């Protein structure tokens, strides 16, 4: 047959080829009668693409086949060219379940309406093209609401199997579902589209975090899923009816090593579709003018093109910013003279929540310093979901230890005596990274037993490798948490241990321990402050350290002036504030403010003190911890009159006086130390003052012990202090000061 143009414009928009009745009769064969009836009398002819062919008596002369411009372009022929035609059985073609098409306007200078309703358009296309056969790659024109469009078949789902090869053909049925995309320069968007990939953004039917290597973060993951992904599981038209846009930003913050980067990395593995873009904050920076801003724009380029092309059906584009505080500092805080950091924040805000805001992105930022970020970045509509990834609790630590020891357990390298629950209880305030380091350290002890430094060529027997509980205990001595209880520092505050100094001291210790239990158990006491005041050397710091050690709280820190020698006021305030901020990250915390007058830099001459530090301590003592966090603050002071004059005394809920030792208390201490013969204790006490601080008494005993026989160790009971020598030390001209 010879190709001619379609005689009428309305016929050109039907996707049909036309021929004369005499030509059509040549193809009427008995075996096609039933097929023709099933497709409403339409007979399909095979060219490069199968076109439905209708009778058209006005097509002259005989032997001509009328094709529109798109059809001629599809089969690569021109008007007047010869073309071979043969019969085609439509019943041999599978029905299309889903067909994905790309829409575009025929008149590029004429823009259609801003949005095209997908459901109405699907009904119209089904009505017009029902019963026709289409191929992947085929293009066809049509008219809709006064505008001429074209659609390009991208892919189709035939009987449950996706096909996108050029030879694939499918029959458009009444129940065929359309998935629409738009061409890049089409100028309109698809709305109200049903189904799509947004309903299947996750791999698998359930999310098993432990299989992903994530432990102790179940609650945090539930929050992340609820805020950032739950809305994306529903079809776009339901979310459009709700009128709520998707969350576009997610900030993960918390101490180092708690799993922020791991979460972001595994989120990418959980999702179908596009790989997340991972960007380290400093990588965005460039020394060239404007290049940094361009780097930020390039991160969003794919998402912009996808949204323009596919509208609501666009894939989710995830951009992960590690160390986001490096580039999104508070505007105006940097003084480098370039203004680059401010420009980065401005560019990022424009892309997330600007005039042409994207709805197909999720920006995940991670930082240890949330306080450094620009506040405009954290408001709703931007990085509105802020999840604190804190230190794992005991259940979380057990999960993490199980994950990291799972391989050695499967391969019989883990000894049966290893109790992970016991290890979880002993690793308070360990981060996830530190727990992984603990397992590595324990493994190194086990491997070291199989290696001889004298003979490295010795054959290693695999069956002899066992990681035991003793290996983990050795690892606990080697791996210490960077965040949490400073037990070693507290032990240094009571070198002589906690002596029995009589009933008065014991009563004070019991009282403070009741405060510990109150903070631990009471839901109405998130913050409790207690001041231990008394003469210098009366044992206040040792008592506070003992309370901290015996409390078992995961976070215990002591704030002492000895760690701030030579520092400026602002630096000292920052150090004190950081201790409190760290305490807020732990469920139970104790902070010891030791020798408060020294922290305040108080001296009698002047008088002089630091008002900046004073105001900082006043604010921190009255600031309640976040929800779910509890804090006990213990202060010590030898100058309570000074604290009262500064209005600092009223900031503490409870004041307890730690007294000096009276004779009965001195006897108790000497009996416990066992450095005198029992008959000499009463005489030794008579040589002392009526009241004496415990610190001075211990110093006198130590001096008397060292002045005796050389090499004698009175504390082991080998020798006793001679009473005469003790009297000499006490009555000597040495003046003791605390």
XYZ file of C-alpha atoms in Angstrom:
738
model
C 0.000 0.000 0.000
C 1.040 3.613 -0.466
C 1.121 6.122 2.416
C -1.148 9.201 2.334
C -2.005 11.845 4.936
C -5.021 11.541 7.184
C -7.747 13.500 5.378
C -9.322 15.203 8.438
C -7.830 16.746 11.602
C -10.255 14.952 13.937
C -9.270 11.618 12.353
C -5.594 12.368 13.006
C -6.255 12.335 16.756
C -7.778 8.839 16.886
C -4.509 6.857 16.538
C -6.202 4.894 13.721
C -5.017 4.184 10.187
C -7.644 4.541 7.405
C -8.185 2.755 4.096
C -10.941 2.276 1.483
C -13.690 -0.401 1.854
C -12.314 -2.403 -1.019
C -8.898 -2.632 0.671
C -10.456 -3.605 3.993
C -12.400 -6.438 2.375
C -9.130 -8.018 1.282
C -8.296 -8.662 4.943
C -11.655 -10.076 6.009
C -10.861 -13.734 6.583
C -13.064 -16.211 8.408
C -10.605 -16.813 11.191
C -10.698 -13.088 12.020
C -14.490 -12.746 12.157
C -14.638 -13.592 15.880
C -11.640 -11.385 16.588
C -13.245 -8.491 14.769
C -16.413 -8.953 16.785
C -14.510 -8.948 20.063
C -12.820 -5.665 19.236
C -15.948 -3.911 17.990
C -15.341 -4.670 14.310
C -11.861 -3.121 14.340
C -9.149 -4.982 12.471
C -5.533 -4.299 13.417
C -2.865 -4.198 10.725
C 0.799 -4.851 11.491
C 3.285 -2.194 10.443
C 6.247 -1.268 12.689
C 3.564 -0.677 15.319
C 0.092 -2.221 15.174
C -2.486 0.431 14.274
C -6.220 0.003 14.474
C -7.571 0.340 10.934
C -11.056 1.718 10.157
C -13.032 1.938 6.945
C -12.881 5.296 5.221
C -14.628 5.465 1.824
C -13.179 8.909 1.088
C -9.621 7.579 1.101
C -8.681 7.487 -2.576
C -7.320 5.854 -4.529
C -7.555 2.173 -3.678
C -4.352 0.792 -2.226
C -3.718 3.859 -0.023
C -3.242 3.847 3.764
C -3.849 7.124 5.607
C -1.444 7.749 8.531
C -1.104 10.862 10.676
C 2.228 12.587 11.218
C 3.014 10.710 14.453
C 2.270 7.361 12.841
C 4.447 8.182 9.847
C 7.247 9.219 12.236
C 6.852 5.989 14.234
C 7.175 3.720 11.184
C 9.696 6.053 9.509
C 7.835 6.664 6.228
C 6.784 9.743 4.249
C 3.717 10.509 2.160
C 3.932 8.543 -1.107
C 6.208 5.812 0.240
C 5.165 2.193 -0.216
C 4.461 0.180 2.935
C 3.826 -3.506 3.564
C 0.647 -4.383 5.465
C -0.506 -7.712 6.916
C -3.273 -8.973 9.125
C -2.869 -9.033 12.903
C -4.908 -10.892 15.527
C -5.638 -8.641 18.542
C -6.502 -11.669 20.677
C -2.863 -12.761 20.518
C -1.898 -9.693 22.559
C -2.002 -9.640 26.365
C -4.096 -7.060 28.121
C -2.278 -4.148 29.745
C -2.720 -4.025 33.529
C -0.672 -0.855 33.980
C 0.763 1.406 31.312
C 3.245 4.208 32.039
C 3.050 7.111 29.580
C 4.817 10.458 29.239
C 2.589 13.423 28.406
C 3.540 16.502 26.401
C 1.753 19.316 24.580
C 1.835 19.450 20.788
C 2.017 23.256 20.671
C 5.155 24.247 22.617
C 4.262 27.934 22.551
C 0.847 27.247 24.023
C 0.869 26.189 27.641
C -1.903 24.015 29.057
C -3.461 24.483 32.467
C -1.100 24.263 35.410
C -2.452 20.846 36.426
C -4.011 17.907 34.599
C -6.320 15.664 36.601
C -4.950 12.136 36.227
C -8.181 10.318 37.024
C -10.294 12.263 34.522
C -7.608 11.943 31.863
C -7.415 8.152 32.430
C -11.159 7.841 31.848
C -10.955 9.911 28.657
C -8.018 7.936 27.209
C -9.690 4.618 28.046
C -12.896 5.769 26.335
C -11.074 6.871 23.170
C -8.441 4.159 22.766
C -10.127 1.090 24.324
C -9.452 -2.031 22.267
C -6.384 -0.616 20.531
C -2.959 -2.214 20.699
C 0.039 -0.138 21.774
C 3.761 -0.830 21.832
C 6.508 0.409 24.156
C 8.049 3.470 22.502
C 4.905 4.340 20.499
C 3.641 7.937 20.426
C 0.076 9.053 19.782
C -1.701 12.450 19.691
C -5.041 13.244 21.328
C -7.163 16.224 22.314
C -8.180 16.920 25.914
C -10.084 19.962 27.193
C -9.242 21.993 24.088
C -5.517 21.243 24.116
C -3.723 18.815 21.824
C -1.434 16.450 23.705
C 0.743 13.504 22.839
C 1.565 10.499 24.965
C 4.667 8.325 24.730
C 4.383 4.736 26.004
C 7.311 4.203 28.403
C 6.523 0.783 29.871
C 3.617 -1.531 30.515
C 2.651 -4.287 32.902
C 1.250 -7.331 31.057
C -0.405 -10.013 33.136
C 1.737 -9.097 36.163
C 5.088 -8.850 34.346
C 6.831 -5.558 33.554
C 7.955 -5.142 29.946
C 9.820 -2.266 28.353
C 11.390 -3.741 25.221
C 10.668 -2.101 21.884
C 8.724 -5.124 20.564
C 6.357 -5.369 23.498
C 2.667 -4.900 22.687
C -0.383 -4.698 24.870
C -4.130 -4.291 24.453
C -5.703 -1.285 26.159
C -8.565 -2.696 28.229
C -11.316 -0.902 30.172
C -9.545 -1.680 33.449
C -6.033 -0.655 32.342
C -4.442 1.651 34.894
C -2.485 4.690 33.662
C 0.660 6.061 35.300
C 1.471 9.535 33.975
C 4.721 11.422 33.713
C 5.346 14.803 32.115
C 8.041 15.837 29.691
C 10.722 18.129 31.083
C 9.483 21.266 29.268
C 5.773 20.490 29.259
C 4.809 23.323 31.593
C 2.086 21.417 33.492
C 1.842 18.963 36.380
C -0.110 15.785 36.951
C -2.397 15.824 39.976
C -4.771 13.396 41.673
C -2.857 10.370 40.441
C -3.692 7.060 42.062
C -1.236 4.420 43.217
C 2.313 4.703 41.982
C 5.685 3.982 43.447
C 5.063 6.146 46.492
C 3.018 3.307 47.999
C 5.970 0.941 47.834
C 8.966 2.972 48.934
C 10.318 0.313 51.314
C 11.952 -2.977 50.436
C 10.123 -5.900 51.971
C 6.967 -5.991 54.021
C 8.500 -5.338 57.434
C 11.377 -3.304 58.769
C 13.732 -5.412 60.905
C 16.243 -2.974 62.353
C 18.455 -5.636 63.926
C 18.959 -7.270 60.524
C 20.161 -3.874 59.345
C 22.734 -3.815 62.151
C 20.906 -1.193 64.202
C 20.318 -1.858 67.891
C 18.902 0.111 70.780
C 17.108 2.647 68.582
C 13.649 1.128 68.191
C 11.841 4.128 69.674
C 13.844 6.586 67.577
C 13.131 4.615 64.404
C 9.424 4.592 65.168
C 9.499 8.383 65.463
C 11.459 8.696 62.211
C 9.031 6.430 60.360
C 5.954 8.192 61.751
C 7.155 11.695 60.962
C 9.134 11.268 57.749
C 7.844 8.185 55.917
C 4.297 7.306 57.029
C 2.719 9.953 54.767
C 4.742 8.707 51.792
C 3.256 5.220 52.068
C -0.228 6.531 51.234
C -1.262 7.328 47.648
C -0.609 10.964 46.663
C -4.288 11.772 46.149
C -5.079 10.925 49.796
C -2.292 13.195 51.033
C -3.529 15.906 48.632
C -7.000 15.662 50.170
C -5.491 16.058 53.633
C -3.709 19.182 52.407
C -0.516 18.361 54.313
C 2.844 18.342 52.483
C 5.425 15.673 53.224
C 8.163 16.269 55.769
C 11.227 17.504 53.898
C 13.890 17.602 56.587
C 15.095 15.317 59.354
C 17.822 16.191 61.867
C 19.597 13.513 63.895
C 21.618 14.886 66.789
C 23.320 13.474 69.832
C 26.695 12.446 71.281
C 29.371 10.941 69.018
C 29.194 7.219 68.383
C 25.472 6.779 69.054
C 24.538 5.671 65.524
C 23.445 8.801 63.654
C 25.452 8.056 60.520
C 24.501 4.374 60.724
C 20.792 5.251 60.742
C 21.139 7.509 57.717
C 23.152 4.868 55.856
C 20.629 2.112 56.570
C 17.641 4.269 55.636
C 19.061 4.308 52.116
C 19.226 0.496 52.109
C 15.624 0.207 53.275
C 14.198 2.260 50.408
C 13.354 1.278 46.861
C 14.432 3.435 43.991
C 17.163 6.016 43.918
C 20.361 5.795 45.913
C 20.654 8.534 48.540
C 23.204 11.263 47.941
C 25.663 11.329 50.850
C 27.476 14.618 51.360
C 30.058 15.400 54.019
C 29.530 18.992 55.108
C 33.006 20.367 54.295
C 32.919 18.813 50.792
C 30.398 21.405 49.669
C 32.757 24.306 50.360
C 34.820 25.748 47.516
C 37.383 28.540 47.272
C 35.805 29.874 44.059
C 33.125 32.552 44.250
C 29.650 31.099 43.673
C 30.912 27.539 43.371
C 29.711 26.558 46.849
C 26.170 27.710 46.113
C 26.275 25.828 42.803
C 27.308 22.653 44.616
C 24.212 22.974 46.789
C 21.964 23.556 43.746
C 23.450 20.524 41.985
C 22.391 18.318 44.885
C 18.736 19.162 44.165
C 18.918 19.145 40.337
C 17.754 15.533 39.899
C 14.834 16.046 42.274
C 13.760 19.203 40.416
C 13.819 17.474 37.020
C 11.966 14.462 38.393
C 9.216 16.610 39.906
C 8.786 18.607 36.697
C 8.542 15.394 34.695
C 6.450 13.182 36.946
C 4.740 15.503 39.406
C 3.270 13.673 42.392
C 4.609 10.382 41.065
C 8.216 11.480 41.438
C 10.544 9.167 43.336
C 11.747 10.152 46.779
C 15.154 11.826 46.616
C 17.181 11.560 49.830
C 20.132 13.862 50.487
C 22.212 12.986 53.557
C 24.353 15.716 55.131
C 26.950 14.373 57.543
C 28.349 17.013 59.933
C 25.798 19.546 58.746
C 26.962 21.987 61.428
C 30.124 22.546 59.352
C 28.188 24.427 56.659
C 24.927 25.552 58.269
C 26.201 27.664 61.128
C 24.093 30.510 62.450
C 24.192 33.315 59.903
C 26.430 36.139 61.019
C 28.413 33.938 63.408
C 31.396 33.467 61.073
C 33.795 36.346 60.470
C 35.823 35.068 57.543
C 34.771 38.025 55.393
C 33.485 35.883 52.508
C 29.918 35.266 53.675
C 30.052 31.775 52.154
C 28.435 30.060 55.130
C 25.538 32.510 55.073
C 25.068 31.907 51.343
C 24.984 28.144 51.862
C 22.217 28.455 54.452
C 20.256 30.816 52.202
C 20.607 28.513 49.195
C 19.610 25.458 51.207
C 16.535 27.177 52.658
C 15.474 28.283 49.182
C 15.625 24.753 47.817
C 13.815 23.164 50.751
C 11.122 25.730 51.382
C 11.392 28.430 48.731
C 8.856 29.751 46.227
C 9.308 26.659 44.040
C 9.655 24.232 46.916
C 10.193 20.559 46.162
C 7.894 17.923 47.621
C 9.913 14.866 46.589
C 12.991 15.358 48.774
C 14.031 14.314 52.242
C 17.063 16.051 53.669
C 18.708 14.129 56.523
C 21.234 16.076 58.570
C 23.491 14.746 61.333
C 25.369 16.725 63.944
C 26.873 16.553 67.405
C 26.332 20.298 67.860
C 22.716 21.209 67.264
C 23.332 24.528 69.027
C 25.552 25.689 66.134
C 22.838 25.377 63.475
C 20.927 28.366 62.126
C 17.515 28.499 63.818
C 15.738 29.197 60.498
C 16.813 25.735 59.340
C 15.011 24.059 62.250
C 11.574 25.571 61.910
C 8.541 23.581 60.587
C 8.584 23.108 56.839
C 12.344 22.667 56.794
C 14.256 20.355 59.117
C 11.254 20.156 61.383
C 11.751 16.592 62.627
C 14.558 16.600 65.171
C 15.349 13.232 66.713
C 17.845 12.939 69.527
C 19.944 9.803 69.175
C 21.083 9.350 72.745
C 23.060 6.719 74.583
C 21.381 3.293 74.561
C 19.673 1.943 77.658
C 20.341 -1.549 79.018
C 17.953 -3.192 76.552
C 19.544 -1.276 73.690
C 23.062 -2.209 74.817
C 22.043 -5.875 74.856
C 20.762 -5.547 71.270
C 23.984 -3.871 70.134
C 26.191 -6.475 71.821
C 24.068 -9.223 70.254
C 24.487 -7.687 66.793
C 28.276 -7.380 67.070
C 28.740 -10.850 68.578
C 26.246 -12.611 66.303
C 28.841 -13.725 63.740
C 31.191 -15.256 66.306
C 28.226 -16.974 67.954
C 27.076 -18.495 64.651
C 30.602 -19.774 63.989
C 31.067 -21.181 67.535
C 33.748 -18.659 68.523
C 31.717 -17.288 71.454
C 32.130 -19.199 74.686
C 29.039 -20.440 76.501
C 29.984 -18.518 79.656
C 29.566 -15.118 77.957
C 26.531 -13.402 79.481
C 25.523 -10.489 77.235
C 22.846 -9.344 79.687
C 25.450 -8.988 82.429
C 27.719 -7.086 80.049
C 24.826 -4.809 79.111
C 24.276 -3.966 82.780
C 27.985 -3.236 83.301
C 28.377 -0.940 80.282
C 26.450 2.086 81.488
C 26.826 5.135 79.254
C 28.636 3.190 76.541
C 27.743 4.441 73.092
C 27.104 2.043 70.216
C 30.597 2.657 68.822
C 32.170 2.001 72.232
C 30.234 -1.253 72.569
C 31.587 -2.307 69.190
C 35.072 -1.395 70.446
C 34.444 -3.517 73.553
C 33.675 -6.566 71.407
C 36.783 -5.910 69.300
C 38.929 -5.616 72.416
C 37.567 -8.874 73.868
C 38.244 -10.599 70.541
C 41.826 -9.327 70.565
C 42.427 -10.963 73.954
C 41.077 -14.261 72.610
C 43.204 -14.096 69.466
C 46.300 -13.100 71.420
C 46.163 -16.393 73.351
C 46.629 -18.263 70.092
C 49.650 -16.242 68.958
C 53.180 -16.613 70.285
C 55.423 -13.584 69.879
C 58.423 -15.903 70.042
C 57.203 -18.038 67.153
C 54.862 -16.245 64.762
C 55.031 -19.148 62.323
C 53.193 -21.398 64.756
C 50.105 -22.935 63.193
C 46.837 -21.489 64.464
C 44.125 -23.994 65.324
C 40.765 -22.441 64.520
C 38.842 -24.630 66.974
C 40.908 -23.258 69.880
C 39.701 -19.686 69.367
C 37.092 -18.862 71.996
C 36.010 -15.447 73.241
C 35.250 -15.900 76.935
C 33.651 -13.822 79.652
C 37.098 -13.154 81.097
C 38.062 -11.592 77.763
C 35.115 -9.224 78.026
C 36.027 -8.359 81.629
C 39.563 -7.546 80.505
C 38.091 -5.438 77.716
C 35.999 -3.504 80.247
C 39.216 -2.439 81.956
C 40.613 -1.316 78.614
C 37.623 0.372 76.920
C 36.150 3.241 78.897
C 33.139 5.354 77.901
C 34.033 8.876 76.872
C 30.697 10.054 78.174
C 29.392 9.298 81.628
C 30.525 8.341 85.085
C 34.009 9.562 86.026
C 34.602 6.889 88.666
C 38.391 7.256 88.624
C 38.119 10.996 89.277
C 35.679 10.381 92.112
C 37.991 7.819 93.706
C 40.756 10.428 93.728
C 38.483 12.607 95.890
C 38.529 10.010 98.660
C 42.002 8.490 98.712
C 41.422 7.081 102.204
C 38.062 5.629 101.263
C 34.907 6.519 103.195
C 35.635 6.125 106.884
C 33.034 5.671 109.587
C 33.108 9.125 111.167
C 30.287 8.616 113.626
C 26.517 8.804 113.628
C 26.288 12.433 112.505
C 28.192 11.806 109.281
C 26.347 8.521 108.716
C 23.020 10.348 109.068
C 24.044 12.911 106.437
C 25.095 10.131 104.060
C 21.774 8.308 104.534
C 19.892 11.559 103.944
C 21.651 12.279 100.656
C 21.101 8.670 99.538
C 17.357 9.204 100.065
C 17.675 12.147 97.657
C 19.300 9.788 95.164
C 16.366 7.388 95.429
C 13.906 10.258 95.165
C 15.449 11.378 91.888
C 15.608 7.778 90.660
C 11.999 6.821 91.414
C 9.867 9.950 91.702
C 8.194 11.256 88.550
C 7.696 14.637 90.224
C 11.364 15.327 90.969
C 13.295 15.769 87.723
C 15.753 18.116 89.475
C 17.030 18.149 93.057
C 19.862 20.304 94.402
C 21.681 19.730 97.680
C 24.431 21.792 99.325
C 26.966 20.206 101.681
C 28.482 23.034 103.708
C 30.843 23.002 106.631
C 34.378 23.829 107.764
C 37.266 23.123 105.456
C 38.527 19.551 105.639
C 35.334 18.149 107.145
C 34.935 15.575 104.349
C 32.324 17.231 102.099
C 34.000 16.341 98.800
C 34.695 12.755 99.906
C 31.062 12.406 100.989
C 29.786 13.770 97.660
C 32.100 11.427 95.735
C 30.901 8.458 97.801
C 27.269 9.330 97.091
C 28.052 9.491 93.371
C 29.820 6.121 93.341
C 27.165 4.340 95.405
C 24.259 5.820 93.418
C 25.007 3.722 90.338
C 23.839 6.561 88.087
C 25.173 6.261 84.526
C 26.355 9.881 84.395
C 28.412 11.413 87.218
C 30.648 14.433 86.713
C 32.559 16.601 89.153
C 33.095 20.273 88.341
C 36.216 21.491 90.100
C 38.249 24.695 89.917
C 41.452 22.679 89.521
C 40.411 21.886 85.929
C 39.920 25.569 85.084
C 43.204 27.139 86.164
C 44.134 30.090 83.982
C 40.958 30.003 81.883
C 38.856 33.047 81.073
C 35.393 33.541 82.527
C 33.603 32.757 79.263
C 35.574 29.539 78.853
C 34.771 28.453 82.399
C 31.076 29.171 81.823
C 31.216 27.097 78.660
C 32.810 24.163 80.478
C 30.239 24.254 83.289
C 27.363 24.551 80.832
C 28.662 21.634 78.759
C 28.692 19.374 81.826
C 25.008 20.173 82.399
C 24.183 19.724 78.701
C 25.878 16.324 78.749
C 23.954 15.387 81.889
C 20.670 16.133 80.102
C 21.495 13.386 77.580
C 21.479 10.683 80.262
C 18.327 9.436 82.020
C 19.920 9.695 85.498
C 22.759 12.091 86.293
C 24.693 13.528 89.223
C 26.770 16.706 88.999
C 29.086 17.663 91.867
C 29.980 21.366 92.083
C 33.046 21.109 94.287
C 34.262 24.098 96.316
C 31.804 26.569 94.797
C 33.586 29.657 96.133
C 36.681 28.624 94.166
C 34.563 28.233 91.017
C 33.298 31.769 91.619
C 36.876 33.056 92.075
C 35.910 34.558 95.439
C 38.518 36.235 97.673
C 37.998 38.224 100.870
C 40.227 41.039 99.697
C 38.187 43.372 97.590
C 35.882 41.468 97.849
C 35.933 40.006 94.354
C 34.100 37.214 92.545
C 33.011 36.379 88.993
C 29.445 37.516 88.445
C 29.358 35.826 85.027
C 30.060 32.407 86.536
C 27.674 33.131 89.409
C 24.812 33.899 87.028
C 25.616 30.798 84.988
C 25.434 28.546 88.042
C 22.226 30.229 89.253
C 20.524 29.615 85.916
C 21.712 26.024 85.623
C 20.654 25.142 89.172
C 17.078 26.207 88.390
C 16.766 24.854 84.839
C 14.764 21.631 84.719
C 16.144 18.795 82.575
C 14.280 17.707 79.427
C 11.391 15.277 79.699
C 12.533 11.818 80.729
C 15.813 13.088 82.217
C 16.593 13.438 85.943
C 19.408 15.315 87.636
C 20.824 15.561 91.169
C 23.230 18.437 91.806
C 25.456 18.250 94.909
C 27.421 21.353 95.833
C 30.158 21.716 98.448
C 31.231 24.920 100.163
C 33.324 26.015 103.152
C 32.045 29.622 103.049
C 28.287 29.382 103.326
C 28.086 33.047 104.407
C 29.513 34.032 101.033
C 26.939 31.965 99.129
C 24.180 33.512 101.203
C 25.342 37.027 100.400
C 25.307 36.148 96.678
C 21.765 34.671 96.868
C 23.246 31.361 95.770
C 22.250 29.570 98.956
C 18.558 29.827 98.055
C 19.179 28.099 94.719
C 19.724 24.789 96.557
C 16.684 22.824 97.720
C 18.461 21.335 100.755
C 21.365 22.524 102.932
C 23.248 19.983 105.044
C 26.011 20.877 107.492
C 28.949 18.464 107.519
C 30.431 18.900 111.016
C 33.929 18.468 112.391
C 34.775 15.398 114.411
C 34.006 15.360 118.107
C 35.922 13.094 120.560
C 33.483 10.206 120.109
C 33.837 10.485 116.344
C 37.637 10.616 116.631
C 37.643 7.373 118.631
C 35.523 5.748 115.928
C 37.961 6.819 113.196
C 41.049 5.666 115.166
C 39.463 2.295 115.881
C 38.665 1.818 112.194
C 42.175 2.799 111.084
C 43.701 0.446 113.746
C 46.919 2.459 114.017
C 47.017 2.670 117.827
C 46.980 0.055 120.480
C 43.419 -0.120 121.876
C 44.568 1.114 125.266
C 46.159 4.225 123.736
C 43.126 5.473 121.734
C 41.511 7.423 124.595
C 44.809 9.114 125.480
C 45.405 9.988 121.810
C 42.002 11.669 121.598
C 42.693 13.782 124.713
C 45.682 15.317 122.952
C 43.419 16.687 120.185
C 41.089 19.662 120.145
C 37.437 19.366 121.097
C 36.575 19.471 117.400
C 38.834 18.695 114.463
C 38.212 18.169 110.722
C 38.638 14.613 109.464
C 41.199 15.806 106.962
C 43.455 17.272 109.679
C 43.133 14.140 111.822
C 44.225 11.933 108.919
C 47.186 14.227 108.242
C 48.330 14.015 111.891
C 48.074 10.233 111.844
C 50.022 10.031 108.581
C 52.811 12.260 109.913
C 53.054 10.225 113.113
C 53.148 6.999 111.120
C 55.935 8.224 108.849
C 57.966 9.448 111.808
C 58.190 5.985 113.347
C 60.432 3.093 112.414
C 61.661 3.157 108.849
C 59.802 0.791 106.582
C 57.032 0.187 109.133
C 53.499 0.068 107.758
C 51.107 0.890 110.557
C 48.089 0.544 108.291
C 48.797 -3.162 107.783
C 49.031 -3.774 111.508
C 52.773 -4.527 111.495
C 53.463 -1.695 113.913
C 51.442 0.761 115.979
C 52.000 4.480 116.409
C 53.736 5.242 119.664
C 51.635 7.500 121.831
C 54.577 9.686 122.859
C 55.520 10.299 119.242
C 51.909 11.195 118.421
C 51.847 13.716 121.301
C 55.036 15.242 119.931
C 53.533 15.683 116.468
C 50.322 17.182 117.840
C 52.129 19.569 120.162
C 54.752 20.559 117.627
C 55.070 24.103 116.363
C 53.672 23.131 112.943
C 50.498 25.065 112.202
C 48.053 23.055 110.151
C 45.895 24.738 107.563
C 43.202 23.150 105.402
